[in-house]
Coordinates of C-alpha atoms in Angstrom, one line a residue:
M24 CA 216.4 107.5 144.1
M25 CA 214.4 110.6 145.2
L26 CA 213.5 111.3 141.4
G27 CA 212.2 107.8 140.9
T28 CA 210.2 107.9 144.1
A29 CA 208.6 111.2 143.1
A30 CA 207.9 109.7 139.5
S31 CA 206.3 106.8 141.1
S32 CA 204.1 109.0 143.6
S33 CA 203.0 110.9 140.3
S34 CA 202.0 107.8 138.4
R35 CA 200.1 106.3 141.4
G36 CA 198.1 109.6 141.8
L37 CA 197.1 109.8 138.1
I38 CA 196.0 106.2 138.2
R39 CA 193.7 106.9 141.4
K40 CA 192.2 109.9 139.4
L41 CA 191.6 107.9 136.4
G42 CA 190.1 105.1 138.4
S43 CA 187.7 107.5 140.3
T44 CA 186.3 108.8 137.1
R45 CA 185.6 105.4 135.6
L46 CA 183.8 104.0 138.7
P47 CA 180.4 105.7 138.0
I48 CA 180.2 104.6 134.6
V49 CA 181.0 101.0 135.5
A50 CA 178.5 101.4 138.3
T51 CA 175.9 102.6 136.2
C52 CA 176.3 99.8 133.4
A53 CA 176.4 97.3 136.0
R54 CA 173.0 98.4 137.5
S55 CA 171.5 98.5 134.0
N56 CA 172.7 95.1 133.0
S57 CA 171.8 93.5 136.4
G58 CA 168.1 94.6 136.3
G59 CA 168.1 95.8 139.9
S60 CA 165.4 97.6 141.6
S61 CA 166.9 100.8 141.1
S62 CA 165.1 102.8 138.2
A63 CA 166.9 104.6 135.4
P64 CA 167.3 108.2 135.9
P65 CA 164.6 110.3 134.3
P66 CA 165.3 111.5 130.7
P67 CA 166.4 115.2 130.3
P68 CA 163.4 117.6 129.6
P69 CA 162.7 118.4 126.0
S70 CA 163.7 121.7 124.8
N71 CA 161.2 124.2 123.8
A72 CA 161.8 123.7 120.1
G73 CA 161.1 120.0 120.5
A74 CA 157.7 120.7 122.3
A75 CA 156.7 123.0 119.5
A76 CA 157.5 120.4 116.9
A77 CA 155.5 117.8 118.8
S78 CA 152.6 120.0 119.3
S79 CA 152.5 120.9 115.6
V80 CA 152.4 117.3 114.5
K81 CA 149.7 116.5 117.0
Y82 CA 147.3 119.1 115.5
A83 CA 148.4 119.2 112.0
K84 CA 145.7 118.9 109.2
T85 CA 146.4 116.6 106.4
T86 CA 146.4 118.0 102.9
A87 CA 145.8 114.7 101.1
G88 CA 143.6 114.8 98.2
T89 CA 143.6 118.7 97.9
G90 CA 146.3 118.9 95.2
D91 CA 148.5 120.7 97.6
P92 CA 150.8 118.3 99.1
E93 CA 153.1 120.9 100.6
G94 CA 150.3 122.6 102.4
S95 CA 151.0 125.8 100.9
G96 CA 147.4 126.8 100.1
A97 CA 148.4 127.7 96.7
T98 CA 146.8 125.2 94.4
G99 CA 144.7 125.4 91.0
F100 CA 142.4 122.4 92.3
S101 CA 138.7 122.8 93.8
T102 CA 138.4 121.7 97.2
R103 CA 134.4 121.0 96.7
G104 CA 133.1 117.5 96.4
P105 CA 131.8 115.7 93.1
V106 CA 128.1 116.4 93.7
T107 CA 126.9 120.1 93.6
W108 CA 123.4 121.8 93.6
P109 CA 123.8 122.6 89.8
A110 CA 124.5 119.0 89.1
L111 CA 121.3 117.9 91.1
G112 CA 119.4 120.3 89.4
L113 CA 120.3 119.0 85.8
V114 CA 119.5 115.6 87.1
A115 CA 116.0 116.5 88.1
I116 CA 115.4 118.3 85.0
A117 CA 116.4 115.1 82.9
A118 CA 114.1 112.8 85.1
A119 CA 111.3 115.3 84.8
S120 CA 111.7 115.4 81.0
A121 CA 111.8 111.5 80.7
V122 CA 108.6 111.1 82.7
S123 CA 106.8 113.5 80.6
Y124 CA 108.0 111.9 77.5
Y125 CA 106.8 108.6 78.8
K126 CA 103.3 109.9 79.6
I127 CA 103.0 111.6 76.2
E128 CA 104.1 108.3 74.3
R129 CA 101.7 106.1 76.4
E130 CA 99.0 108.5 75.6
R131 CA 99.7 108.5 72.1
R132 CA 99.9 104.6 71.8
L133 CA 96.6 104.2 73.8
E134 CA 94.9 106.6 71.5
N135 CA 95.8 104.8 68.6
A136 CA 94.8 101.5 70.2
M137 CA 91.5 102.8 71.4
G138 CA 90.7 104.2 68.1
K139 CA 90.7 100.7 66.6
I140 CA 88.9 99.1 69.7
V141 CA 86.0 101.6 69.7
S142 CA 85.4 101.4 66.1
S143 CA 84.3 97.8 66.9
E144 CA 80.8 97.3 68.1
S145 CA 82.2 94.3 70.1
G146 CA 84.3 96.4 72.3
W147 CA 87.3 95.1 74.3
S148 CA 88.3 93.3 77.4
P149 CA 91.4 92.2 79.1
N150 CA 89.9 88.8 79.5
P151 CA 86.9 88.0 77.6
E152 CA 86.1 84.8 79.5
L153 CA 85.8 86.6 82.8
L154 CA 84.8 90.2 81.9
A155 CA 82.5 91.5 79.3
R156 CA 83.7 93.3 76.3
R157 CA 83.4 97.3 77.0
Q158 CA 83.0 100.2 74.6
Y159 CA 85.5 103.0 75.2
V160 CA 84.8 106.8 74.9
R161 CA 87.2 109.7 74.7
T162 CA 86.7 112.2 77.5
K163 CA 89.0 115.3 78.5
W164 CA 90.9 113.1 80.8
G165 CA 91.6 110.5 78.0
W166 CA 90.1 107.2 77.0
F167 CA 87.8 105.6 79.5
P168 CA 85.4 102.6 79.3
K169 CA 81.8 103.7 78.6
E170 CA 80.3 104.4 82.0
D171 CA 78.0 101.9 83.5
A172 CA 76.6 100.8 86.7
F173 CA 79.4 98.3 87.2
G174 CA 82.0 101.0 87.5
G175 CA 85.6 100.9 86.4
A176 CA 85.9 97.2 87.1
G177 CA 83.6 96.2 84.4
K178 CA 80.8 93.8 84.2
P179 CA 81.3 90.0 84.4
A180 CA 81.3 88.1 81.2
I181 CA 77.8 86.3 81.8
G182 CA 75.0 85.3 79.3
G183 CA 75.0 85.3 75.6
P184 CA 72.6 84.1 72.9
W185 CA 70.2 81.4 73.6
S186 CA 67.0 79.9 72.4
L187 CA 64.1 77.9 74.1
V188 CA 60.4 77.6 73.8
D189 CA 57.5 79.1 75.7
L190 CA 54.4 77.6 77.3
D191 CA 52.7 77.8 73.8
G192 CA 55.5 76.1 72.2
N193 CA 56.8 79.0 70.2
L194 CA 60.5 79.5 69.7
V195 CA 61.9 82.3 72.1
T196 CA 65.5 83.7 72.1
N197 CA 67.4 86.3 73.8
E198 CA 66.5 88.7 71.0
S199 CA 62.7 88.4 71.9
F200 CA 63.4 90.6 74.9
K201 CA 65.3 93.3 73.3
G202 CA 64.1 96.6 74.8
K203 CA 63.1 95.0 77.9
W204 CA 64.9 94.8 81.2
T205 CA 64.8 91.2 82.4
L206 CA 64.8 89.2 85.6
L207 CA 66.0 85.7 84.8
Y208 CA 65.7 82.9 87.3
F209 CA 66.8 79.1 86.6
G210 CA 65.0 76.6 88.8
F211 CA 62.5 73.4 88.4
A212 CA 58.8 72.9 89.1
R213 CA 59.4 70.1 91.7
C214 CA 61.5 72.4 93.9
P215 CA 60.1 72.0 97.3
D216 CA 61.1 75.4 98.9
I217 CA 63.8 77.6 97.4
C218 CA 62.7 78.1 93.8
P219 CA 58.9 79.0 95.0
S220 CA 60.4 81.5 97.6
E221 CA 62.6 83.2 95.0
M222 CA 59.7 83.4 92.5
V223 CA 57.4 84.9 95.2
K224 CA 60.1 87.5 95.9
I225 CA 60.2 88.5 92.5
G226 CA 56.6 88.8 92.3
K227 CA 56.8 91.1 95.3
V228 CA 59.4 93.1 93.5
M229 CA 56.8 93.4 90.3
D230 CA 54.0 94.4 92.7
T231 CA 56.3 97.1 94.4
L232 CA 57.2 98.6 91.1
E233 CA 53.8 98.8 89.9
K234 CA 52.8 100.7 93.0
E235 CA 55.8 102.9 93.4
H236 CA 57.4 103.3 90.0
P237 CA 54.5 102.6 87.5
K238 CA 56.5 103.9 84.6
L239 CA 59.3 101.6 85.2
R240 CA 57.0 98.5 85.7
G241 CA 56.4 98.2 82.1
Q242 CA 60.0 97.8 81.2
I243 CA 60.6 94.8 83.5
Q244 CA 60.1 91.2 82.5
P245 CA 60.7 88.3 85.0
I246 CA 61.6 85.0 83.2
F247 CA 61.5 81.5 84.6
V248 CA 63.9 78.8 83.0
S249 CA 63.6 75.1 83.7
I250 CA 66.7 73.3 84.3
D251 CA 64.8 70.0 84.5
P252 CA 63.5 69.6 81.1
A253 CA 63.1 65.8 81.4
R254 CA 60.2 66.3 83.9
D255 CA 59.2 69.9 83.4
S256 CA 57.0 69.5 80.3
L257 CA 54.8 72.4 79.0
K258 CA 51.7 71.0 80.8
A259 CA 53.8 70.8 84.1
L260 CA 55.0 74.2 83.7
R261 CA 51.5 75.8 82.8
D262 CA 50.3 74.1 86.1
Y263 CA 53.2 75.6 88.1
A264 CA 52.8 79.0 86.4
K265 CA 49.3 79.3 88.2
D266 CA 50.9 79.9 91.5
F267 CA 53.0 82.9 90.8
H268 CA 53.0 86.4 89.4
P269 CA 51.1 86.6 86.1
S270 CA 54.0 88.6 84.5
Y271 CA 56.2 85.7 84.4
V272 CA 57.3 84.0 81.2
F273 CA 58.2 80.3 81.6
L274 CA 60.7 78.7 79.1
T275 CA 62.0 75.2 78.6
G276 CA 63.6 73.3 76.0
A277 CA 65.6 70.2 74.8
P278 CA 68.3 69.1 77.5
Q279 CA 71.1 70.3 75.2
Q280 CA 69.4 73.8 74.8
V281 CA 69.0 74.3 78.5
Q282 CA 72.7 73.0 79.3
A283 CA 74.0 75.4 76.7
M284 CA 72.3 78.3 78.3
A285 CA 73.1 77.3 81.7
K286 CA 76.7 77.1 80.8
K287 CA 76.7 80.7 79.6
Y288 CA 75.2 81.9 82.9
R289 CA 77.6 79.8 84.7
V290 CA 74.8 78.1 86.6
Y291 CA 75.8 75.1 88.6
M292 CA 73.1 72.1 88.4
S293 CA 73.4 68.4 89.7
K294 CA 71.0 65.8 90.6
A295 CA 70.8 65.1 94.3
D296 CA 68.8 62.7 96.5
E297 CA 67.7 60.5 93.7
T298 CA 65.3 57.7 94.9
E299 CA 64.8 54.1 93.7
D300 CA 61.7 55.1 91.9
G301 CA 63.6 57.8 89.9
D302 CA 62.6 60.8 91.8
Y303 CA 65.2 63.5 92.4
L304 CA 66.0 67.0 93.3
V305 CA 68.3 69.4 91.4
D306 CA 71.0 71.3 93.2
H307 CA 71.6 74.7 91.3
S308 CA 72.7 78.3 91.6
I309 CA 70.2 80.5 93.3
V310 CA 70.8 83.9 91.5
V311 CA 68.5 86.3 89.7
Y312 CA 70.2 87.7 86.6
F313 CA 69.1 91.4 85.7
H314 CA 69.8 92.4 82.2
D315 CA 69.4 95.7 80.5
E316 CA 67.4 96.5 77.5
T317 CA 70.1 95.6 75.1
G318 CA 70.5 92.0 76.8
D319 CA 73.7 92.8 78.7
I320 CA 74.0 91.8 82.2
A321 CA 73.1 94.7 84.6
D322 CA 73.4 93.0 87.9
C323 CA 73.0 89.7 89.9
F324 CA 70.6 89.3 93.0
T325 CA 71.4 86.7 95.4
Q326 CA 69.2 84.8 97.7
S327 CA 70.0 87.0 100.6
M328 CA 68.4 90.1 99.1
R329 CA 65.2 91.2 100.2
P330 CA 62.5 92.5 97.7
S331 CA 63.2 96.1 98.8
D332 CA 66.8 95.6 98.1
I333 CA 66.2 94.3 94.6
V334 CA 63.4 97.2 94.0
E335 CA 66.3 99.7 95.0
K336 CA 68.8 98.0 92.6
V337 CA 66.5 97.9 89.7
V338 CA 65.5 101.4 89.9
E339 CA 69.0 102.5 90.2
R340 CA 70.2 100.5 87.1
V341 CA 67.1 101.5 84.8
T342 CA 67.3 105.2 85.6
F343 CA 71.1 105.3 85.6
V344 CA 72.5 108.3 83.4
P345 CA 76.2 108.2 82.6
T346 CA 78.2 111.4 83.2
Y347 CA 80.1 111.3 80.0

């Protein structure tokens, strides 16, 4: 009986020890599962080896694209980019060579073309309907239009061959005035104000040239062309001519001749204010066309220009000397 009692006591002591060791574990699990307000115990601090490993990962540099995946530094690949200074230099040399070749080839073709154009007396124009044909000359800078008072833009395509009659009934053409600089004006004898004003202005120009530039005066010829041939007969023009400068040449012709000439000079003209008895006025362009001694247009003078302005332009054009 005493042995049994001792064994029984030992068993109960062992059970109490085992129970006391399991209670904290059960309590901890219970608190974790129940989601209580008590926080979990903090994790143990990392060891020195773990901290070093984390720091090396944080500050590590990638070796992607270097050809050295192990990061050993021993690789046969270059770490420079695809664009280098020598490569840029080669590109610049190639571009300069292409530009030089283009300029040389352009000059060669232009010389070939100009050689054919200059050989023609009619010259060349990019648009003959707007700009007159021009001769080209070879200079040390290349081929350039023959220099004139109009500059690089070129002269307008105005004028051309024509034929009319003078006050004596003689046939007169544009060739009749070769060697003279002409001041050409289109008007009509029954014009009440504008035509007389413009013709008096040209008369003042002639008087000023006679006084200040007598040598040039003999080279200038003013011309009046009637745009109203139906009423401006030779007799009517003779009477009309008495009121203006004696150097004027008055011309008229058949309606078809006058219209053809006016078209070449781009002169606008139209009947206006026609009355029941057949009287009328003529609206027309108010321009004085100045031609050189070869018959080419040299300048145009508008209604707003004063006699002194025209004299200055005339002297400038007549005495113009090309630099090449």
